[in-house]
Coordinates of C-alpha atoms in Angstrom, one line a residue:
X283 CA -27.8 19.1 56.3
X284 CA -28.6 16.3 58.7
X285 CA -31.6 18.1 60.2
X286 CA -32.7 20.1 57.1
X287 CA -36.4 19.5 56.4
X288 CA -37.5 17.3 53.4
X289 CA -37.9 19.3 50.3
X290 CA -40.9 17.8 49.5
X291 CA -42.5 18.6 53.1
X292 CA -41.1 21.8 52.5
X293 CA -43.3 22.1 49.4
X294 CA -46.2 20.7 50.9
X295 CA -46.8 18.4 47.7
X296 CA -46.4 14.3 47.7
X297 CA -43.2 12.5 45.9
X298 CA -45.2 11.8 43.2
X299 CA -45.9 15.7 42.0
X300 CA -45.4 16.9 39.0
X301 CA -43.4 19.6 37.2
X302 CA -46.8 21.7 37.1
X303 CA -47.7 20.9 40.6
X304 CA -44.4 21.8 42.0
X305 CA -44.2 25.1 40.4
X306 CA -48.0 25.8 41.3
X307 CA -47.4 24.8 44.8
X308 CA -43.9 26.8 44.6
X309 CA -45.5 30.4 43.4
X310 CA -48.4 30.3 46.2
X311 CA -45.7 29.5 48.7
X312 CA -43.4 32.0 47.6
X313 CA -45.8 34.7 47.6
X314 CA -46.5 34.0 51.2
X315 CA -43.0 33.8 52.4
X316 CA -41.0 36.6 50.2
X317 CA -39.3 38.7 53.0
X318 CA -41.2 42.5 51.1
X319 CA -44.8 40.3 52.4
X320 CA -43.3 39.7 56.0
X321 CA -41.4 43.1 57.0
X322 CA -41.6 42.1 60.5
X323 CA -41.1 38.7 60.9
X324 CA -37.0 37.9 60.7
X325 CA -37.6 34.3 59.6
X326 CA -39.0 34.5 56.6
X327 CA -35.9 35.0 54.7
X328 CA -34.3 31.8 55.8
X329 CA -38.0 30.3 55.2
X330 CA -37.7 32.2 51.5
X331 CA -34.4 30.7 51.2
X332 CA -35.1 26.7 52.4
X333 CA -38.5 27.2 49.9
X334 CA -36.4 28.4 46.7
X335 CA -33.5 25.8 47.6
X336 CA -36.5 23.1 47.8
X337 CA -37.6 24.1 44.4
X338 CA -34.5 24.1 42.7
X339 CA -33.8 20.5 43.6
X340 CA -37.2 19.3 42.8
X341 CA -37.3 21.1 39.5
X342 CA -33.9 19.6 38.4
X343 CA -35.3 15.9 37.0
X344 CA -31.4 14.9 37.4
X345 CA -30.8 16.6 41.0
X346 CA -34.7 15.3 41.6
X347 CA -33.7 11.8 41.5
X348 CA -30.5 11.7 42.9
X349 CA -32.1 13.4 45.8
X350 CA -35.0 10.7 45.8
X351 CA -32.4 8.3 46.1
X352 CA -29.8 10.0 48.5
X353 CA -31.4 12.2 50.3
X354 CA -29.7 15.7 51.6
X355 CA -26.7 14.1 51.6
X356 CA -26.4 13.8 47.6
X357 CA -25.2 17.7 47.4
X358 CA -23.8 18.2 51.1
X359 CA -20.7 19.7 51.2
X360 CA -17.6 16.9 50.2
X361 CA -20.2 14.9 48.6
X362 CA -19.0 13.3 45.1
X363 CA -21.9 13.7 43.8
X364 CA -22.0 17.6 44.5
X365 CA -21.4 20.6 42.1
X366 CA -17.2 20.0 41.1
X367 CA -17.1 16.2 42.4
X368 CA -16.5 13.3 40.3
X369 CA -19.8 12.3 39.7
X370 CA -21.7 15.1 39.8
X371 CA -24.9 15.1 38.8
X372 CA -25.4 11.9 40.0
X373 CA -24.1 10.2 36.6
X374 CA -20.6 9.3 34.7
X375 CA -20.2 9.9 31.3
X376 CA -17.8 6.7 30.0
X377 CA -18.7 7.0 26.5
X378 CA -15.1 8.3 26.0
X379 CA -13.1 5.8 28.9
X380 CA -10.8 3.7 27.4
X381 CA -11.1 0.2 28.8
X382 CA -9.1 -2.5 27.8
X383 CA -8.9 -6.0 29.4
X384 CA -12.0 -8.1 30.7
X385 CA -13.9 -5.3 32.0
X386 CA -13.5 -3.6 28.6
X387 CA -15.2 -6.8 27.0
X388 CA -17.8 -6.7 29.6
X389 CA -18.9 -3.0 28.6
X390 CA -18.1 -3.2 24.9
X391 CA -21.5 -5.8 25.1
X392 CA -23.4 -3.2 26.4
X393 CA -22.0 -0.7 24.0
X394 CA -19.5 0.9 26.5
X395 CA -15.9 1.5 25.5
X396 CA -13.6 2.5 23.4
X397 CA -15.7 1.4 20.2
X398 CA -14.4 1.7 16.4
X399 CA -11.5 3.7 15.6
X400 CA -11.4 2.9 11.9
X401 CA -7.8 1.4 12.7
X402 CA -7.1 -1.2 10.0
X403 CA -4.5 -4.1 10.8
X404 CA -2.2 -5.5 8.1
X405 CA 0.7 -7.9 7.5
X406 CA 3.2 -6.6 5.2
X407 CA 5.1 -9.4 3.3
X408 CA 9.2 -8.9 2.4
X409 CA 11.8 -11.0 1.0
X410 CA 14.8 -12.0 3.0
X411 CA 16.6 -9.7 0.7
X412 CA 14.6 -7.1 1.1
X413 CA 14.5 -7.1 4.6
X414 CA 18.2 -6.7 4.5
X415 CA 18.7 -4.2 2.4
X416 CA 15.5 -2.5 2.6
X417 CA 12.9 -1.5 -0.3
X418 CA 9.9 0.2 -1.4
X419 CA 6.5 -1.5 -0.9
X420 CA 3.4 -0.6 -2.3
X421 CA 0.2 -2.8 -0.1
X422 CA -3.4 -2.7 -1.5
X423 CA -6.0 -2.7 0.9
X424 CA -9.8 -1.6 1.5
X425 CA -10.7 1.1 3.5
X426 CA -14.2 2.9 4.5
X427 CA -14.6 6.3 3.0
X428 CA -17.3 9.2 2.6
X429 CA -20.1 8.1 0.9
X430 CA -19.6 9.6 -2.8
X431 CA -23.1 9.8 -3.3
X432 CA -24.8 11.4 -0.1
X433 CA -21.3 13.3 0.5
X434 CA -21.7 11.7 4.3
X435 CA -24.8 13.0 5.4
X436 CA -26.6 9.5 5.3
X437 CA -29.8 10.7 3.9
X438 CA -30.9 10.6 -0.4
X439 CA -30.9 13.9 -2.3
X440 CA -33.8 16.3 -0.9
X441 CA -33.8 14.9 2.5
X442 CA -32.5 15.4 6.0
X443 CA -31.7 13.6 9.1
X444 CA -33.8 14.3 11.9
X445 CA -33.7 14.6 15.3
X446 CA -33.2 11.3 17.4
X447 CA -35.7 11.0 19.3
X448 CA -34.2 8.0 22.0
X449 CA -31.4 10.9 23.0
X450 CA -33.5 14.3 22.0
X451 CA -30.7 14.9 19.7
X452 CA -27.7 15.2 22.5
X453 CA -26.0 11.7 21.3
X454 CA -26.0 10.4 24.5
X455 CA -28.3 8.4 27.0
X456 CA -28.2 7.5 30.8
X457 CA -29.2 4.6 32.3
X458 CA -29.4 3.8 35.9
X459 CA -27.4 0.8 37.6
X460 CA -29.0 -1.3 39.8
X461 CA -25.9 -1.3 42.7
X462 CA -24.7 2.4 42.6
X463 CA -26.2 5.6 43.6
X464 CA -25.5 7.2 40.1
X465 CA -26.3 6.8 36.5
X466 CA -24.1 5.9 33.7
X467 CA -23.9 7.8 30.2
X468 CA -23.0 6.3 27.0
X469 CA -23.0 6.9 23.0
X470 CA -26.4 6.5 21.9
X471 CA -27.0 2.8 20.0
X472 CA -29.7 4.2 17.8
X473 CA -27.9 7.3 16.0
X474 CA -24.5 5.8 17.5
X475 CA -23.4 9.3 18.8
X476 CA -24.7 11.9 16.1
X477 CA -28.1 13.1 17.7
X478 CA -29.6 12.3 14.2
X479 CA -31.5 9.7 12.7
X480 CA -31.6 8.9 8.8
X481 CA -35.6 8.5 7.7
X482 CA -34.7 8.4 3.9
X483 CA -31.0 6.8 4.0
X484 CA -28.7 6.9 1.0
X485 CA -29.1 3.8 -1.5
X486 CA -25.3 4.0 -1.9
X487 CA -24.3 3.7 1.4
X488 CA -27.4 2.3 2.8
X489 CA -27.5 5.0 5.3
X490 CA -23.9 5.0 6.5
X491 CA -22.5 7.5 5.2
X492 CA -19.5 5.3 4.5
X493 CA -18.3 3.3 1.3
X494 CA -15.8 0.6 0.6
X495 CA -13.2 2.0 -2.0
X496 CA -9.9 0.6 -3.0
X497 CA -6.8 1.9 -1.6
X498 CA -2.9 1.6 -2.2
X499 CA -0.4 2.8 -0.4
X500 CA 4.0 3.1 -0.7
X501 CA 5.3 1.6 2.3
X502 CA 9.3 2.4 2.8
X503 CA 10.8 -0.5 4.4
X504 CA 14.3 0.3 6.1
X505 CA 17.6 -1.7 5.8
X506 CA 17.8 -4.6 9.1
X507 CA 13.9 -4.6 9.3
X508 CA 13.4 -7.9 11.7
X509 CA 10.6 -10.0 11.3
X510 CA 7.3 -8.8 13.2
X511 CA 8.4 -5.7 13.9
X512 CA 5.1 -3.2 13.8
X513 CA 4.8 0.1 11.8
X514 CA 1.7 2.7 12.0
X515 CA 0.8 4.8 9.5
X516 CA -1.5 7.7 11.0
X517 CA -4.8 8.6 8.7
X518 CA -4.3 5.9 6.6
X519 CA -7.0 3.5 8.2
X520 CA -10.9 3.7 7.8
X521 CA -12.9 6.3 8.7
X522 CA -15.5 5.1 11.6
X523 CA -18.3 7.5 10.7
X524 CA -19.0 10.0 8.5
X525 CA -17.8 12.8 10.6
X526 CA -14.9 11.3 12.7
X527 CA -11.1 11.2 11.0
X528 CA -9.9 8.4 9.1
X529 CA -8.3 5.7 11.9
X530 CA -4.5 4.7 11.4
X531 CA -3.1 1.6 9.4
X532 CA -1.2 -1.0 11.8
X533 CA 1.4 -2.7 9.7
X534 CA 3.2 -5.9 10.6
X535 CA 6.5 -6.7 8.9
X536 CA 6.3 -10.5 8.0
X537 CA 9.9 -11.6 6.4
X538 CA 9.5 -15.0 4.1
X539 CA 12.1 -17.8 5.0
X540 CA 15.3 -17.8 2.7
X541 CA 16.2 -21.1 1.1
X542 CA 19.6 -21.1 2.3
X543 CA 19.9 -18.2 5.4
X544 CA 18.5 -17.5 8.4
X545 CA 19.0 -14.6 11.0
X546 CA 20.3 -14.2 14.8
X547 CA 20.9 -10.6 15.4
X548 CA 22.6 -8.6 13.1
X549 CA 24.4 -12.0 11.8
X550 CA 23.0 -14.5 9.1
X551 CA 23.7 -18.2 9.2
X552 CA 24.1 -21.0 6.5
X553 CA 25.4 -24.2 6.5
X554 CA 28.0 -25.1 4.0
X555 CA 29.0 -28.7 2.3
X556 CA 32.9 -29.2 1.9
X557 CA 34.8 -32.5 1.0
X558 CA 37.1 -34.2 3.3
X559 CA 39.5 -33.3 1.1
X560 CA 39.0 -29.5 1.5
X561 CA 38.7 -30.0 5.1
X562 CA 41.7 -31.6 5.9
X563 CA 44.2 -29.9 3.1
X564 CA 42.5 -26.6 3.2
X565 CA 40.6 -25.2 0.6
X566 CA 38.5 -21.8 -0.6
X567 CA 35.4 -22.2 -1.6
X568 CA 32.7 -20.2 -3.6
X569 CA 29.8 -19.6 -1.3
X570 CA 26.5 -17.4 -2.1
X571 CA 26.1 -14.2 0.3
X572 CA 23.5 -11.4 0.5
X573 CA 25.9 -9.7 -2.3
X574 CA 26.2 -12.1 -4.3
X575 CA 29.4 -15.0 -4.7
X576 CA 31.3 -14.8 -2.1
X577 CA 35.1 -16.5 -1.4
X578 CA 34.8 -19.0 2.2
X579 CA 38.3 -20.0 3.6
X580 CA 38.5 -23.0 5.0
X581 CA 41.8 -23.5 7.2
X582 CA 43.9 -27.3 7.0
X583 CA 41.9 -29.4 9.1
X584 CA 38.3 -27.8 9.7
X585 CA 36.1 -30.1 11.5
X586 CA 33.0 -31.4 11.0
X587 CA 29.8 -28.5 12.6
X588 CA 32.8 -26.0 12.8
X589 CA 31.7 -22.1 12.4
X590 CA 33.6 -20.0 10.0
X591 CA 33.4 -16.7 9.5
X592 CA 33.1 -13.9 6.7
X593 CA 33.1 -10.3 8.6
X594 CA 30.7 -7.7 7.1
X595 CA 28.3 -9.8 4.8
X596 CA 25.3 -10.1 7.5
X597 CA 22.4 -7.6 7.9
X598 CA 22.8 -4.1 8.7
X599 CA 23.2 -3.0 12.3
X600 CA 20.9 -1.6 14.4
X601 CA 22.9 1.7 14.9
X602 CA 23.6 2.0 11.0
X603 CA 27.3 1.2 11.4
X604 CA 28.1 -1.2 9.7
X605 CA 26.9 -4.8 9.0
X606 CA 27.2 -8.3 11.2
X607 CA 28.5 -11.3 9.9
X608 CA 27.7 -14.2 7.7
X609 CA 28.6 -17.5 10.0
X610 CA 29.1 -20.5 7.9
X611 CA 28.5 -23.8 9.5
X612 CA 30.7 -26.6 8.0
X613 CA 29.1 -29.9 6.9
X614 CA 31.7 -32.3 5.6
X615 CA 30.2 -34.8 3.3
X616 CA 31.5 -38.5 2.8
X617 CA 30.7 -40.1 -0.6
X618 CA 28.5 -42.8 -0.6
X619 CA 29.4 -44.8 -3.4
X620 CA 33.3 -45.3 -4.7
X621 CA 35.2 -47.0 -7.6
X622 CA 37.2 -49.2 -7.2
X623 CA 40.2 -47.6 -7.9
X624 CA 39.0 -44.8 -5.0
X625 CA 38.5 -47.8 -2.3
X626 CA 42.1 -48.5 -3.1
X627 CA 43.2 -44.9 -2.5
X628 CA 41.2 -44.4 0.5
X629 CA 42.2 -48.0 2.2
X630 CA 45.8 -46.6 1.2
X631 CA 45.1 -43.5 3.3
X632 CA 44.0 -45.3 5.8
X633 CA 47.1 -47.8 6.4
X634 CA 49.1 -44.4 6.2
X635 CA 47.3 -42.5 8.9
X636 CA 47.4 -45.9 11.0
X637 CA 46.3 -45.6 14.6
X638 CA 47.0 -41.5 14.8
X639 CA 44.0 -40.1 15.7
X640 CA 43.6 -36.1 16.0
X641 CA 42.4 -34.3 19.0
X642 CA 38.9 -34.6 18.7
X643 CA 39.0 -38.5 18.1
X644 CA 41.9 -38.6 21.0
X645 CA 39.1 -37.5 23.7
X646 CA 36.1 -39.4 22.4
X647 CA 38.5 -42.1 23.1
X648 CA 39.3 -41.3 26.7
X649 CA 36.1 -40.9 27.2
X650 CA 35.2 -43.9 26.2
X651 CA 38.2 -45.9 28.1
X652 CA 36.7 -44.2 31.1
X653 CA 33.3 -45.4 30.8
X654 CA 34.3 -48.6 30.5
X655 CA 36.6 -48.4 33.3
X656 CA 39.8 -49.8 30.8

């Protein structure tokens, strides 16, 4: 290819011809050249064959300008830009790319990317209860439909879209960048893709094709459902243009905070006043769970922000088997006014237990001593 002669040379016209010029200019040559006009001259089939290679190019207003810009080398052998390589042709269509990330919102300015899907995103609100023990869920929501009136087709009754004439009706259009050797197809802006513009557009869609119409929707929301946890429901969304399915509906599970639990896990945690009488004799107490009352045990001697247990009332497990466990944080309360009669009794107590001290109060004490050195 490196010492092929200039198609245009081989033409004989300037790089400025015209479609008619090069045809005229191809028809006088060919008559002069065809091998059946030159029996005896054996190189006027490979001059036949350089002419009609010439012509081809030049004809070609997308082969034309790559070779304008590339020379020879745009279709020699290897080349990317060849017939079967990546960018053949000279351009990449990236109507259809999906980019995500900076470069994506770089593009999506120039109306390159992924562009609407008709995907609609939601939060779905549940109770604490619900969320446990699952429920049914109906969520109204908005969503673009067919037109009702023009039935989609953009245009009042009696009329027609017509051809667009930015993209000759093919949807798409190139344009040329400035750094690279090759042009760049995207989605038409003016009939966004369809090849057809709307000169008479629906009053009820105001040419879209699309209306806004009420939807609602049963949403089943299974037992242990954790808070933000995404759902999508395919179809369900919009519909991006008249002729492209409806997009999906994106669902995001949002739990309200319970008054008196909250979750880690599979397990559900409360805290739970008791008297210092219940804590230091032992007691059993009526507690509220996820089913209802529920009997706490508290063993002779429970301290103060100690965790007990009751197996099986937290939220169902991951792997259906079973449920956790509600953990019940003990808060032992100290009254703050007493008679005088119950000042009596508790200064009575107090002479009684003397100077014993329990385990807990036996190493804050140590501790202490040692801090102080005594």
């Amino acid at each position: 290819m490196a010492d092929a002669r200039d198609h245009y040379e081989v033409l004989g016209v300037s790089r400025n011809a015209t479609p008619e010029e090069l045809k005229a200019a191809f028809r006088k040559l060919a008559v002069q050249t065809h091998p059946d006009r030159n029996p005896g001259d054996p190189s006027a089939v490979t001059r036949f064959k350089e002419l009609n290679q010439s012509y081809q190019v030049l004809s070609d207003p997308q082969r034309r300008s790559l070779y304008d810009r590339l020379g020879h080398r745009a279709e020699a052998p290897g080349s990317p830009f060849g017939q079967g390589g990546p960018f053949a042709g000279g351009f990449v269509d990236i109507s259809e790319i999906a980019i995500d990330g900076i470069l994506g919102d770089i593009l999506g300015a120039f109306g390159v990317g992924k562009g609407d899907r008709g995907n609609i995103v939601r939060d779905l609100g549940v109770t604490f209860e619900e969320a446990a023990f699952g429920a049914v869920k109906t969520l109204n929501y908005e969503k673009h439909v067919v037109c009702k009136d023009c039935a989609g087709s953009c245009s009042e009754k009696g009329f027609a879209p017509e051809t667009c004439s930015a993209c000759n009706g093919r949807g798409k259009v190139r344009f040329q960048q400035g750094l690279l050797p090759l042009a760049v197809e995207r989605v038409c802006s003016r009939c966004r893709g369809s090849g057809k513009t709307v000169t008479h557009p629906c009053k009820g869609c105001r040419g879209s094709g699309l209306m806004t119409a009420p939807a609602a929707l049963e949403v089943t929301i299974p037992p242990g459902v954790e808070d933000g946890q995404g759902r999508v429901i395919q179809g369900a969304g919009s519909r991006p243009r008249p002729e492209r399915p409806a997009g999906d509906l994106e669902l995001t599970i949002k739990i309200a905070p319970h008054p008196f639990f909250r979750r880690e896990g599979d397990d559900i945690l409360c805290r739970v006043p008791i008297t210092f009488a219940q804590a230091a004799l032992g007691a059993e107490s009526e507690v509220p769970t996820l089913d209802g009352k529920g009997k706490l045990k508290i063993p002779q001697g429970t301290q103060p922000g100690a965790t007990l247990r009751i197996r099986g009332k937290g939220m169902p497990k991951k792997s259906g088997m079973g449920r956790g466990d509600q953990l019940c944080e003990v808060t032992v309360e100290v009254p703050s006014a007493l008679t005088e009669r119950q000042r009596q009794i508790v200064e009575t107590l107090a002479k009684e237990l003397g100077q014993e001290v329990q385990p807990l109060t036996k190493g804050f004490v140590d501790k202490v001593r040692d801090f102080f050195g005594g």
